[in-house]
Coordinates of C-alpha atoms in Angstrom, one line a residue:
M1 CA 6.6 12.7 -10.7
L2 CA 7.4 10.0 -13.0
A3 CA 11.4 10.4 -12.5
Q4 CA 10.9 9.8 -9.1
I5 CA 8.6 6.6 -8.8
D6 CA 11.1 4.8 -7.6
K7 CA 11.9 6.8 -4.4
L8 CA 7.8 7.2 -3.7
Y9 CA 6.6 5.1 -1.3
P10 CA 2.6 5.6 -0.8
T11 CA 0.5 5.6 1.9
K12 CA -2.7 4.9 2.2
L13 CA -4.7 7.5 4.4
G14 CA -8.1 7.6 5.8
K15 CA -10.7 4.7 5.2
L16 CA -13.3 3.1 3.1
A17 CA -17.2 3.6 3.0
K18 CA -20.2 3.0 1.6
D19 CA -22.6 5.3 1.1
K20 CA -26.1 5.3 1.1
D21 CA -26.3 3.3 -1.9
E22 CA -23.8 0.7 -1.2
N23 CA -21.4 2.5 -3.4
F24 CA -17.8 2.5 -2.3
M25 CA -16.2 6.1 -1.3
L26 CA -13.1 6.8 0.3
L27 CA -13.1 9.6 3.4
N28 CA -9.8 11.5 4.0
T29 CA -8.8 12.5 7.4
D30 CA -11.2 15.1 7.4
G31 CA -14.6 13.4 6.8
K32 CA -14.2 14.2 3.1
A33 CA -15.6 11.9 0.8
Y34 CA -14.6 10.6 -3.0
S35 CA -16.5 8.7 -4.8
T36 CA -14.2 5.3 -6.5
N37 CA -14.1 3.3 -8.8
A38 CA -12.3 -0.3 -8.6
G39 CA -9.1 1.1 -10.2
I40 CA -9.4 4.0 -7.9
L41 CA -9.8 1.6 -5.3
L42 CA -7.1 -1.5 -6.2
I43 CA -4.9 1.1 -6.2
W44 CA -5.5 2.3 -2.8
E45 CA -5.3 -0.7 -1.4
L46 CA -1.9 -1.4 -2.8
C47 CA -0.6 2.0 -0.7
S48 CA 1.1 0.3 2.2
G49 CA 4.1 2.6 2.4
N50 CA 6.3 -0.6 2.1
S51 CA 6.3 -1.0 -2.2
S52 CA 7.6 1.9 -4.1
I53 CA 5.0 3.6 -6.8
T54 CA 7.1 1.3 -9.4
D55 CA 6.2 -1.9 -7.4
L56 CA 3.0 -0.8 -7.3
C57 CA 3.0 -0.6 -10.9
K58 CA 4.7 -3.8 -11.6
E59 CA 2.0 -5.8 -9.3
I60 CA -1.2 -3.7 -11.2
K61 CA 1.0 -5.1 -14.5
A62 CA 1.0 -8.7 -13.0
N63 CA -3.0 -8.5 -13.5
S64 CA -3.7 -6.4 -16.3
K65 CA -3.5 -6.4 -20.2
S66 CA -2.6 -2.2 -19.7
N67 CA 0.6 -1.7 -22.0
T68 CA 3.4 -1.0 -19.2
K69 CA 4.4 2.6 -20.3
D70 CA 0.6 4.1 -20.1
L71 CA 0.3 2.3 -17.1
T72 CA 2.5 3.7 -14.9
E73 CA 1.6 7.0 -16.1
K74 CA -2.2 6.4 -15.2
V75 CA -1.0 5.4 -12.0
S76 CA 1.1 8.2 -11.2
Q77 CA -1.4 10.6 -12.1
I78 CA -4.4 8.6 -10.0
L79 CA -1.9 8.7 -7.0
D80 CA -1.2 12.6 -7.2
K81 CA -5.2 13.1 -7.4
L82 CA -5.5 11.0 -4.4
A83 CA -2.6 12.6 -2.7
K84 CA -4.6 15.8 -3.4
A85 CA -7.5 14.6 -1.6
K86 CA -5.3 14.0 1.2
L87 CA -6.4 9.9 0.5
V88 CA -2.5 8.9 0.6
E89 CA 0.8 10.2 1.7
L90 CA 3.7 10.1 -0.9
K91 CA 7.1 9.2 1.7
K92 CA 10.0 9.8 -0.4
L93 CA 12.8 7.3 0.8
D94 CA 16.5 7.3 -0.6
H95 CA 17.9 3.3 -0.6

């Protein structure tokens, strides 16, 4: 996926909810719940469909101390998992 990150524009699916203990979780369109953490939630929230994965990484990097290559790899892996969970759609745009 790393070779295509300039052309993939992630769009969040589902919704943010809280469990009975007030912990955040993500619900996909099928109603399946996934526990989350602050990092995953930040990435999911940034998935507007208007920014490529590269753009998302630049925005996260501006507020982080992570190495850019490591960050891009981690964000790509998280987006791949979110896509498999039907919490993000990765749209390919050629422009």
